[in-house]
XYZ file of C-alpha atoms in Angstrom:
614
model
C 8.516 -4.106 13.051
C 8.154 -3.434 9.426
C 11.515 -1.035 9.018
C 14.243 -2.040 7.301
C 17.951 -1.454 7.794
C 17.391 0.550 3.776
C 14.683 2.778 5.582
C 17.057 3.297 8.409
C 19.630 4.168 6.224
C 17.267 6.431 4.623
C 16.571 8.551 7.134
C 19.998 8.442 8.063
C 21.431 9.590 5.141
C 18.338 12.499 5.275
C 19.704 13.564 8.270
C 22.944 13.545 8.056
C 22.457 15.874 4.876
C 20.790 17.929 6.942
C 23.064 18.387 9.805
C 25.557 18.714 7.187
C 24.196 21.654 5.434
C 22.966 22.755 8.948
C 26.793 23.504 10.230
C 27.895 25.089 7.588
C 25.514 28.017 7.730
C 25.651 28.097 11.167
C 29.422 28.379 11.038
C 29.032 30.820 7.849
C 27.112 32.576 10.840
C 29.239 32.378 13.180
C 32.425 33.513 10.998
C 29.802 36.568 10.150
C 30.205 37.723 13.974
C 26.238 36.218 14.482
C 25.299 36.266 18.314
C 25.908 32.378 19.376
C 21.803 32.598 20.334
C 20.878 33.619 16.783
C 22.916 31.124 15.192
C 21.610 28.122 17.464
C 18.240 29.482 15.946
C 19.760 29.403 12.427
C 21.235 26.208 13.007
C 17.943 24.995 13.969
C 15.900 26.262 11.037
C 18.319 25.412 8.299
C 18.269 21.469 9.564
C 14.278 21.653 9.653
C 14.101 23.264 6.430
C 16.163 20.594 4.597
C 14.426 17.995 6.263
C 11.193 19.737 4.898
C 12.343 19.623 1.257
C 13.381 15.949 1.713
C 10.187 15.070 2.780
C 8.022 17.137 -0.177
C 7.799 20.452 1.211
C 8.454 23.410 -0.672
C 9.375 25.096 2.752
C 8.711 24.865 6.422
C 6.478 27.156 8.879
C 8.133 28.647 12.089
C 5.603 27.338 14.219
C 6.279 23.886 13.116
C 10.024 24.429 14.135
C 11.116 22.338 16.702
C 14.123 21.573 19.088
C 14.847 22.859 23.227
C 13.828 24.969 24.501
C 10.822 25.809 22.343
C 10.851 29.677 21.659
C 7.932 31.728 20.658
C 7.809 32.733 17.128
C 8.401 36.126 17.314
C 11.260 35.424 19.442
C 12.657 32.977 16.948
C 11.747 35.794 14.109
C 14.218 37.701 15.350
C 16.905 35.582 16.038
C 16.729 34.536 12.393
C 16.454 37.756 10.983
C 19.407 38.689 13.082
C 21.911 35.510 11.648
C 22.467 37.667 9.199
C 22.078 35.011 6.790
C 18.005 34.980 6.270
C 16.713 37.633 4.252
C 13.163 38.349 3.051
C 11.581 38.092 -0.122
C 12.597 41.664 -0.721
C 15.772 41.854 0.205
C 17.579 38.118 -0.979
C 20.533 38.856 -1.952
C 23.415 36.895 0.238
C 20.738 34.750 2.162
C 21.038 31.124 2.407
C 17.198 31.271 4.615
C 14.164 33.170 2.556
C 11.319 34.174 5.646
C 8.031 35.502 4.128
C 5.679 37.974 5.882
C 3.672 34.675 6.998
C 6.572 33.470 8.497
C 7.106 30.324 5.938
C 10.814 29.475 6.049
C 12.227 28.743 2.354
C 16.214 27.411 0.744
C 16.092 30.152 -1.178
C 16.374 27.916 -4.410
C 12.817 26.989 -3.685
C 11.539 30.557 -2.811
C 13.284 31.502 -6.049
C 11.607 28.362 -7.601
C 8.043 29.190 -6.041
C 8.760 32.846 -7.037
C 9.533 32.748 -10.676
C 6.036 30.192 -11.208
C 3.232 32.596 -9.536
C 5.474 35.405 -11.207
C 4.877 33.140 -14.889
C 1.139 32.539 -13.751
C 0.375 35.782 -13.109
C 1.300 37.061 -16.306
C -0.442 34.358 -18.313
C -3.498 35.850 -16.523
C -2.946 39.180 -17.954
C -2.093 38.119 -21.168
C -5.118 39.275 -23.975
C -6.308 36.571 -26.101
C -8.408 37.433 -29.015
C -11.841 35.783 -28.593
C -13.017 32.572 -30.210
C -13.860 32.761 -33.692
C -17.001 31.947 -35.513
C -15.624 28.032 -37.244
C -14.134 27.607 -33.612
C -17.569 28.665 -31.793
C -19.806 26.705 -34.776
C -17.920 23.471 -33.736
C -18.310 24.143 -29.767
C -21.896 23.963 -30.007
C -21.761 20.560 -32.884
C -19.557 18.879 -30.835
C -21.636 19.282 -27.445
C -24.507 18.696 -29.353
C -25.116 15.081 -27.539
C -23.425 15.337 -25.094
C -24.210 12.937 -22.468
C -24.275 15.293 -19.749
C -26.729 18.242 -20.741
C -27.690 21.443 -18.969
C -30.462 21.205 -16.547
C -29.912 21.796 -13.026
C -26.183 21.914 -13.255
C -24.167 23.207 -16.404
C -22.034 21.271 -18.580
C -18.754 21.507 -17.305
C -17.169 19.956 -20.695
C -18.436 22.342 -22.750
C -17.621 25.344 -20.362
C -14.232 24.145 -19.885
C -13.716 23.874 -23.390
C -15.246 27.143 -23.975
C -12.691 28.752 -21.048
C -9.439 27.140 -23.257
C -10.792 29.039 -26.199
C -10.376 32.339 -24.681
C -7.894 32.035 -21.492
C -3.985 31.554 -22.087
C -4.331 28.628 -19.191
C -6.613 25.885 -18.247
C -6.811 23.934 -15.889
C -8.917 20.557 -15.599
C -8.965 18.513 -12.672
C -10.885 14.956 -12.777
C -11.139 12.061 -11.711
C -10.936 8.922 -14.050
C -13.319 8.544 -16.864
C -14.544 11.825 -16.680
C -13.761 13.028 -19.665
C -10.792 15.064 -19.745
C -9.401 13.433 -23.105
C -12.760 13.381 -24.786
C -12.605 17.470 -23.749
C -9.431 18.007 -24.722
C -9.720 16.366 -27.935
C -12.455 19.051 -28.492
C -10.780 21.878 -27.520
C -7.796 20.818 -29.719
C -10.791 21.066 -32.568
C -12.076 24.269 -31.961
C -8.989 25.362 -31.443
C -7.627 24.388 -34.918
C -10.650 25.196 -36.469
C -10.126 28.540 -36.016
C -6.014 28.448 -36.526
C -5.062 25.306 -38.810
C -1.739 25.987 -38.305
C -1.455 26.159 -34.577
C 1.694 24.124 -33.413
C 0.254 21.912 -30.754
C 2.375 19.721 -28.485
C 1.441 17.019 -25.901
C 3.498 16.324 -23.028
C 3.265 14.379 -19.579
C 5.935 13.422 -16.785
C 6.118 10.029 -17.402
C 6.635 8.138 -21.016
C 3.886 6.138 -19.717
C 1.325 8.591 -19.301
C 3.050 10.897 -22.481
C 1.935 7.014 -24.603
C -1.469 6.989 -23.094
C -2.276 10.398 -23.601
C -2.020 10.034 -27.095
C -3.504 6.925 -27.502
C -6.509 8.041 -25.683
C -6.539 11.389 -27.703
C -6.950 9.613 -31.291
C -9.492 7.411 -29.659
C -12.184 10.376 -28.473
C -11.046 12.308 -32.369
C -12.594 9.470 -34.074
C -15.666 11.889 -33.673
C -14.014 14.874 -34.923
C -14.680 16.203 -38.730
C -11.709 13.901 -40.723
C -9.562 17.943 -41.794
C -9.402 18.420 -38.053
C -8.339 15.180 -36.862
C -5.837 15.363 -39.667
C -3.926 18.656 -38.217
C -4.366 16.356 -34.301
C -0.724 15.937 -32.873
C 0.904 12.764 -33.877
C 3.361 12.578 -31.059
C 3.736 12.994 -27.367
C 6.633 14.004 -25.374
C 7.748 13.851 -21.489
C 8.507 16.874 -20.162
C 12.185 16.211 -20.279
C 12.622 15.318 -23.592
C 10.156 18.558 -24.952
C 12.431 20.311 -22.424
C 15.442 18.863 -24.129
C 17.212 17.618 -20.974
C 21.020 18.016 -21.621
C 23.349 15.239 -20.345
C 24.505 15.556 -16.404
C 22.321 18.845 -15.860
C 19.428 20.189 -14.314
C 18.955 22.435 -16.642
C 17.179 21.942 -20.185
C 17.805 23.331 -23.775
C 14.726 25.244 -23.920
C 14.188 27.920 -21.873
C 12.975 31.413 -21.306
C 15.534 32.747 -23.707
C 15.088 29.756 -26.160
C 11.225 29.224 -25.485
C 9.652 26.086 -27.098
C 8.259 26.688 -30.469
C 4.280 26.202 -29.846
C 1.318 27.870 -29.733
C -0.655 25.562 -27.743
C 0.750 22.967 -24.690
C -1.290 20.541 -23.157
C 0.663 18.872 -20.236
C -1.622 15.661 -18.792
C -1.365 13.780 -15.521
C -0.096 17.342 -13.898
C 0.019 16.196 -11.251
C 3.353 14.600 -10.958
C 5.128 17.702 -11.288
C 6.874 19.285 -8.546
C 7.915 22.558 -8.582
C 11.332 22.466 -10.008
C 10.003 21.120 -12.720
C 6.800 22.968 -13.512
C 9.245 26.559 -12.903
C 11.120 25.179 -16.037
C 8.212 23.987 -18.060
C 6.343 27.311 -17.892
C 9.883 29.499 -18.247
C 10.124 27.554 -21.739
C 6.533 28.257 -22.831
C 6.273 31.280 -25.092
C 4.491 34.073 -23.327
C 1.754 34.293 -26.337
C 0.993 30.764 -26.147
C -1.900 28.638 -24.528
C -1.245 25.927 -21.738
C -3.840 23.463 -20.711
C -3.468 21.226 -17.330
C -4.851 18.016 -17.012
C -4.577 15.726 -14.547
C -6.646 14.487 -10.594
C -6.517 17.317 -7.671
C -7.166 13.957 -5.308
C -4.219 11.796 -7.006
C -0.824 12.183 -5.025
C 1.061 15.314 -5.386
C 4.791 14.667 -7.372
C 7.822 12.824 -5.593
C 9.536 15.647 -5.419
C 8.918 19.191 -3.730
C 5.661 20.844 -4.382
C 1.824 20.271 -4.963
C 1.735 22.270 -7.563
C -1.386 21.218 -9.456
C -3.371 20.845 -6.574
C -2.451 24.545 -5.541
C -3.563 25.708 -8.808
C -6.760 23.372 -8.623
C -7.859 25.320 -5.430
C -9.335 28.364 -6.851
C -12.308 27.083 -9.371
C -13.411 30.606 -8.884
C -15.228 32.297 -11.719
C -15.646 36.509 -11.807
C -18.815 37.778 -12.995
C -17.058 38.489 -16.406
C -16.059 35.215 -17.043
C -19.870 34.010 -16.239
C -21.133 36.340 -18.757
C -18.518 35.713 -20.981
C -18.639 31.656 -21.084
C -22.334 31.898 -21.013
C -22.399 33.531 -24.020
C -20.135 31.296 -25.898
C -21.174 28.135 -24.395
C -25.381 28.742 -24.466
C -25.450 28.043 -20.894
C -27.413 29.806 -18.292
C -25.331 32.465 -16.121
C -27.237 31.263 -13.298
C -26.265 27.583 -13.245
C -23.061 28.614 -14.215
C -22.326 30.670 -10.939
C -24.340 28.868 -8.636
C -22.388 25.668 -9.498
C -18.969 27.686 -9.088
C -18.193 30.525 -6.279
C -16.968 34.012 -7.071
C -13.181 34.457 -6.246
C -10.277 36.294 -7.438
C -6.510 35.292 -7.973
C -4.172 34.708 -10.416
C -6.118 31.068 -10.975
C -9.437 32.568 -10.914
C -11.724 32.396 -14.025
C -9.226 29.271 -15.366
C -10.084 26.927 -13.199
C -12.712 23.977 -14.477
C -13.701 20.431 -11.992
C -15.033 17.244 -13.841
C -17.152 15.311 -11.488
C -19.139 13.128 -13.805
C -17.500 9.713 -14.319
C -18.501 7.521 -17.076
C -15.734 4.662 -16.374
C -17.913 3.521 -13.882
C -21.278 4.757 -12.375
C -21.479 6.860 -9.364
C -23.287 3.880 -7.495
C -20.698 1.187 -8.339
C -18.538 -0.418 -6.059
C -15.394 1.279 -7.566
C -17.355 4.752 -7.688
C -18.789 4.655 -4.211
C -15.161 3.903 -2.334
C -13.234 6.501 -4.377
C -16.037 9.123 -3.794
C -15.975 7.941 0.201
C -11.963 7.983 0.133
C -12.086 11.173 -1.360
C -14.711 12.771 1.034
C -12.950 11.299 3.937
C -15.398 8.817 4.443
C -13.577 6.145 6.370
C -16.943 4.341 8.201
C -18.439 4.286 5.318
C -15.251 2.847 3.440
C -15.174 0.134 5.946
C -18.936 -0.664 5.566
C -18.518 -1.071 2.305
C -15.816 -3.277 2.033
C -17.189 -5.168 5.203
C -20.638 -5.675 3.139
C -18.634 -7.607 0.236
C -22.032 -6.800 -2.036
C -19.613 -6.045 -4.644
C -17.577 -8.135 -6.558
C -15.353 -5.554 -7.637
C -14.282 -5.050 -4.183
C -12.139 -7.224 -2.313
C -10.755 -6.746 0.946
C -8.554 -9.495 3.032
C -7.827 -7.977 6.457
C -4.242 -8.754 6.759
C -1.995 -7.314 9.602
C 1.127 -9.652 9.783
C 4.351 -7.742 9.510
C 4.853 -10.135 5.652
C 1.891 -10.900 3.852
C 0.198 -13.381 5.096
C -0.348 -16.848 3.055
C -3.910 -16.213 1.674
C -3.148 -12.680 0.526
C -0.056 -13.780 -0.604
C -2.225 -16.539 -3.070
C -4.504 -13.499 -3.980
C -1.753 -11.905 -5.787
C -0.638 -15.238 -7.453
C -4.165 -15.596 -8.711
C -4.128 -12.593 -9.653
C -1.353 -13.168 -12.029
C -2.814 -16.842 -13.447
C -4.179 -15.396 -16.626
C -0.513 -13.486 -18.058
C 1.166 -17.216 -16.579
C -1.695 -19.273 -18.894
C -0.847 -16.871 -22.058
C 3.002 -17.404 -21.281
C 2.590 -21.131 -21.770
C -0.074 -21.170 -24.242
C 2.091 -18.981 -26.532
C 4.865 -17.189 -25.428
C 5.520 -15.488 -28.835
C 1.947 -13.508 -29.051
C 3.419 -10.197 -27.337
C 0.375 -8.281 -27.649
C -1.750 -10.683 -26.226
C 1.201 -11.050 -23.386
C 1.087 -7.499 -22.594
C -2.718 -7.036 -22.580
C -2.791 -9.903 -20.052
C -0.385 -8.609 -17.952
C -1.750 -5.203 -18.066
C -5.079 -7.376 -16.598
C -3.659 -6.915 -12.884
C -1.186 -5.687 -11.017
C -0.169 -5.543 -7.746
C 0.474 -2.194 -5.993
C 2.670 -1.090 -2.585
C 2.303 1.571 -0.651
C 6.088 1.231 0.277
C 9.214 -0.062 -1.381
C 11.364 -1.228 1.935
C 10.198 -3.267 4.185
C 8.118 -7.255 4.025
C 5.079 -5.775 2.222
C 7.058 -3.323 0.026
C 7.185 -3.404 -3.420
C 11.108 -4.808 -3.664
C 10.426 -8.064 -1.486
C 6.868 -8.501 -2.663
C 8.710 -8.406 -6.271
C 11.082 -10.712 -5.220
C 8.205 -13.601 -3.833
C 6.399 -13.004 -7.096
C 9.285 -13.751 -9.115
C 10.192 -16.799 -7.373
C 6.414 -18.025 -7.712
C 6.203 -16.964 -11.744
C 9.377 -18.625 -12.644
C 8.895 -21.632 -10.393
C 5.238 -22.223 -12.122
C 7.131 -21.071 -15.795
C 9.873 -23.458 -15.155
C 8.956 -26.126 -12.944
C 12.236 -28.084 -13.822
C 14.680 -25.448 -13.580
C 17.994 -25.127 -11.505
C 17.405 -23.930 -7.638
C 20.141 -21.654 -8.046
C 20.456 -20.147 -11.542
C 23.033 -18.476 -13.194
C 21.054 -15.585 -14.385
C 17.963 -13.636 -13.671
C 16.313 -13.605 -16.970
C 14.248 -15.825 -17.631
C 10.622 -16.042 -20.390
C 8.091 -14.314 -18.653
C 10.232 -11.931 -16.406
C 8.582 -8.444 -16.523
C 10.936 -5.457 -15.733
C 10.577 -1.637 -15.337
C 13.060 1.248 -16.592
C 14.030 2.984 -13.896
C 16.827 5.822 -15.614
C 16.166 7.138 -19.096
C 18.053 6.237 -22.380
C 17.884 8.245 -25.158
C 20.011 5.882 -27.383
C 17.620 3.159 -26.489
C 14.968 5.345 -26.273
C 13.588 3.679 -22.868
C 12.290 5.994 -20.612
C 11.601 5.838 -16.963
C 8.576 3.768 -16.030
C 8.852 2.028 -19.477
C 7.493 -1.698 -18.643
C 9.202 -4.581 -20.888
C 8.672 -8.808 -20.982
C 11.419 -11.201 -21.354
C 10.615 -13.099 -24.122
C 12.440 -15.585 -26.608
C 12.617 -14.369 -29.999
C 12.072 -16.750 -33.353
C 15.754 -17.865 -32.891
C 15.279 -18.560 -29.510
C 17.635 -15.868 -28.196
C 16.255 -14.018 -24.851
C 15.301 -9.890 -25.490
C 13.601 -7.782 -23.342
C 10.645 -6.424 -25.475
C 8.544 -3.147 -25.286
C 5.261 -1.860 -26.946
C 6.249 0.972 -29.410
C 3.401 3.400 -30.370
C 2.684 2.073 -33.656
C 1.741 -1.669 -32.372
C 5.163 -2.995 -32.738
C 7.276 -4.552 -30.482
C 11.288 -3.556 -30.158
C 13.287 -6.348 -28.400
C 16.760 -5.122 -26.038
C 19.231 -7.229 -24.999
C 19.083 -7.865 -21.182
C 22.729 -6.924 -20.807
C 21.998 -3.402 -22.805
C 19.005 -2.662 -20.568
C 19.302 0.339 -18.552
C 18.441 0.679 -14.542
C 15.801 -1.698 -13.797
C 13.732 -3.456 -11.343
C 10.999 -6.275 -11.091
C 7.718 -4.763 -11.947
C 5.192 -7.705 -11.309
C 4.482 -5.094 -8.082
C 5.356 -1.178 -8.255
C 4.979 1.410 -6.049
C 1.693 3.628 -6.217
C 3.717 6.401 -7.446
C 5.213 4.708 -10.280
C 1.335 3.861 -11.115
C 0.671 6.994 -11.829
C -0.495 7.491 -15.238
C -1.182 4.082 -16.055
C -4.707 1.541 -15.855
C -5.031 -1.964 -15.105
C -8.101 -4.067 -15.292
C -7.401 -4.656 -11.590
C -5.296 -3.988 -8.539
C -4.649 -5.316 -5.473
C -3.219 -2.638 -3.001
C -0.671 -4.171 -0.102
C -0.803 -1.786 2.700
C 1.581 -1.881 5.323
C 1.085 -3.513 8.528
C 1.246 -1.074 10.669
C 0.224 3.074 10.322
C 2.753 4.693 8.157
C 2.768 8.767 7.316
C 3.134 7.963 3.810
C -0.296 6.017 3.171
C -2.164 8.846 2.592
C -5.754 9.753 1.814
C -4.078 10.348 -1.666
C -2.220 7.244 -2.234
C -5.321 5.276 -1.040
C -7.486 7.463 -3.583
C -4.728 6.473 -6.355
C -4.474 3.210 -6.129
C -8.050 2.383 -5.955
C -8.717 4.779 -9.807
C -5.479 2.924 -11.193
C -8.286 -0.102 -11.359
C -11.426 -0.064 -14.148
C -12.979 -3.076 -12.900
C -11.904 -4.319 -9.522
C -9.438 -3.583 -6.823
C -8.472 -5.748 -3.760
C -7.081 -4.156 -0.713
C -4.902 -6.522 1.672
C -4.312 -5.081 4.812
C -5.782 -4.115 8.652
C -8.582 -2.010 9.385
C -6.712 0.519 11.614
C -4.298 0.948 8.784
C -7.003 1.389 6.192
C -9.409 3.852 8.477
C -6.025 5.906 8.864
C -5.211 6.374 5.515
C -8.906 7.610 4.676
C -8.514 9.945 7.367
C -4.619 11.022 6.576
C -4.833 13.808 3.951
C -1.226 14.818 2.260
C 0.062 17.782 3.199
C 2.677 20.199 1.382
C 3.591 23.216 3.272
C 3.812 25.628 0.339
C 3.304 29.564 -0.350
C 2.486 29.133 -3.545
C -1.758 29.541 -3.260
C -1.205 33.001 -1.346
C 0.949 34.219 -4.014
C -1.594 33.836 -6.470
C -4.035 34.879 -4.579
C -2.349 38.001 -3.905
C -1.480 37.539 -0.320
C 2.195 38.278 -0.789
């Protein structure tokens, strides 16, 4: 069996919150003078609804309620409404339950959470904009001029998305990787400013990681802007916490909806890691007048936390017949191609909407191309043909279903790792070299308990790095640091400024003394002292999640070895666009075949809200 006593204790500690919170209403109930029927119901639906938030949920459905005897859900309706302690949407006040008209069962933090957003998104789609103006439009049609992708039988979705951020107050952009998003963004940014030099313009992602390579990609695609406009380009990037101002032992931030971050324009990349807590916050603390663009993969796992919120808002690529007539105007594209190649909705989302399809990381009829578009579609005989055929070299597959990994895969990953181990001995000193070798390949895990999760996979990698690093060393050492161990921040320190995700390398300095160095944005390296690191871990493996944001040359994915609910059609999809050249997948055929056909799924009323439902 792969679980762990940790994974026990996980669920454990799940449901013991549960029950926990659980009681309590149901005694609140009781004390109330509920009938001892309605609060076994209540009892009942507060334990599944905590559960449901544990597990990523915004809130649960009462069909999907279980426990004995199984009631009809009318039946259970009532006895819920009758607690006395679940209201409705219009009447809140004193509830601890929130049941909508489609029966979706909410904490009434999240209702309140999901709420306030479609609330926020709704009025952003109401809010007038003044058209583009002529230096803004002039540049459009320069910039687009060669672009790679020109209108024929479909329309240029760059240039229409770029024309849609010029004239809505949001955007959103959903694509995969290497299709352009940056390189669009970059242009929006210049139409943008041609028209309004002055716009404050600030770039923000979840992770420090992703915050880094947002910019970094960003000054690479304005090389091709006019030299004034990539002047007035952002020189920084933020997290969302720290643009947020997150205030010491709170969940609450120092901007706000009565303190609103002072911008005109937000552009938040990789999207989709935020849940809804955080997104609620984000948008509260964005100036009503102001523009927001989204970036990030509808396909890419949702956020850790509750919510799928950027896939909800991904869902309606919708366009009304005024926004046709409207983009093909500014854009010079045909109204037909535009609405044939996007269906008529409406919604709160509708008309904002914008999917990037065209990849030029790697062709459509690659090896890497062809299994994420087959993941994606659900594909999974044609994933396994694929990686059965080995045509490809960039696709590797070892079909490994032993509860650890087996030896051979286990070798894979030490190969893997051969070229960062050559640069530590040939000089341990060059840290940019280092770091662009280790960024070569890394090993990712669908899990973090068990033999093939990411902290015991970290652990056998570290034992084979510092063993073939220090052939001659002590069997038992006094410390874990060693040259060549590579960590990962796990809490964020603003002293330090080391953020979560933040990957460093042991490394001796000229004196010989042992710091933990990271990249900093400007080239430079900034060496910490292991004993003044923050929370860390091993990172020669991490958890698909924590990959999120980042590229490596290649990845090897270690699935589990037997069917677990969290490898995902979405995970799968993740790990495999992490990789720009190669990815290697260790693990069984049933496992694999499941994941393809194993979409995520977040229970959530957030799409109906927007679309007008409730």
């Amino acid at each position: 069996m792969i679980d762990t006593p940790r994974i026990a204790e996980g669920f454990r500690a799940h449901e013991a919150l549960a029950r926990g919170f659980s009681s309590r209403v149901a005694h609140w109930a009781e004390r109330q003078g509920a009938a001892q029927e309605a609060v076994e119901a209540l009892r009942l639906a507060a334990r599944e609804t905590c559960l449901a938030t544990t597990a990523g949920h915004v809130c649960s459905h009462l069909a999907h309620l279980g426990g004995a005897p199984r009631r009809e859900v009318g039946v259970l309706r009532d006895l819920l409404r009758a607690s006395g302690l679940v209201g409705t949407p219009e009447a809140a006040t004193g509830s601890v339950l929130i049941l909508d008209a489609e029966d979706r069962l909410y904490l009434r933090r999240y209702f309140h959470y999901e709420h306030r957003l479609a609330q926020r998104l709704k009025q952003a789609a109401h809010t007038a904009r003044p058209a583009a103006g002529p230096q803004g439009r002039a540049l459009l049609h320069a910039l687009f001029q060669g672009n790679p992708v020109t209108p024929g039988d479909r329309p240029d979705w760059q240039k229409l998305a770029t024309a849609m951020a010029l004239e809505q107050p949001i955007t959103v952009i959903s694509g995969g990787p290497g299709t352009g998003k940056t390189t669009t963004v970059a242009r929006i940014l210049a139409c943008i400013l041609a028209d309004d030099p002055q716009c404050r313009i600030r770039l923000a992602a979840p992770t420090g990681k992703a915050a880094a390579r947002m910019l970094e990609a960003l000054r690479a695609a304005a090389v091709q802007l006019p030299e004034p406009i990539r002047q007035r380009l952002p020189t920084e990037s933020f997290t969302v916490h720290r643009l947020l101002g997150a205030l010491p032992e709170s969940t609450e931030f120092r901007h706000h909806a009565t303190h609103p971050l002072p911008l005109d324009l937000l552009v938040v990349d990789e999207a989709s890691m935020l849940d809804l807590a955080l997104a609620v916050k984000l948008f509260a603390a964005v100036p009503t007048a102001a523009r927001v663009i989204l970036l990030g993969d509808k396909d890419q796992l949702a956020a850790v936390e509750a919510g799928a919120v950027f896939s909800e808002l991904s869902a309606n690529r919708g366009l009304s017949d005024d926004c046709v007539a409207r983009l093909s105007a500014l854009a010079a594209i045909p109204a037909s191609l535009i609405r044939t190649a996007a269906p008529s909705a409406t919604g709160a989302m509708s008309d904002c909407v914008v999917w990037l399809s065209e990849s030029y990381r790697f062709a459509r009829h690659s090896g890497l191309g062809r299994l994420a578009l087959h993941v994606k579609a659900a594909e999974s005989s044609a994933v396994i043909e694929l990686l059965r055929a080995a045509g490809d070299p960039a696709l590797e597959w070892l079909h490994d279903e032993a509860p650890a990994l087996a030896s051979a895969s286990f070798e894979r990953l030490r190969a893997g790792l051969q070229p960062y181990l050559r640069q530590m001995r040939a000089d341990c000193h060059d840290k940019p070299a280092l770091f662009e070798a280790l960024a070569g390949f890394r090993v990712l895990c669908a899990e973090r308990e068990g033999p093939r999760g990411v902290e015991q996979v970290n652990q056998r990698l570290n034992r084979a790095v510092r063993e073939a690093l220090e052939p001659q060393r002590d069997p038992h050492p006094a410390s874990p640091w060693y040259p060549g161990r590579v960590v990962m921040v796990l809490r964020n320190d603003d002293v330090l400024k080391l953020f979560n995700g933040d990957v460093g390398i042991a490394l001796p300095d000229r004196e010989g003394r042992l710091l933990v160095y990271f990249p900093e944005r400007d080239g430079s390296f900034r060496g910490i002292a292991p004993q003044r690191m923050p929370e860390h871990e091993l990172a020669f493996a991490t958890t698909v999640h924590k990959a999120q944001g980042s590229e490596f040359s290649r990845v090897a994915l270690v699935l589990p070895a037997r069917i677990r609910r969290v490898v995902t059609r979405e995970l799968l999809y993740t790990a495999i666009t992490r990789a720009r050249l190669g990815v290697a997948i260790l693990g069984s055929e049933a496992v694999l075949v499941n994941a393809v056909e194993t979409p995520t799924e977040r229970r959530s009323g957030l799409g109906a809200r927007l679309q007008g439902r409730l």
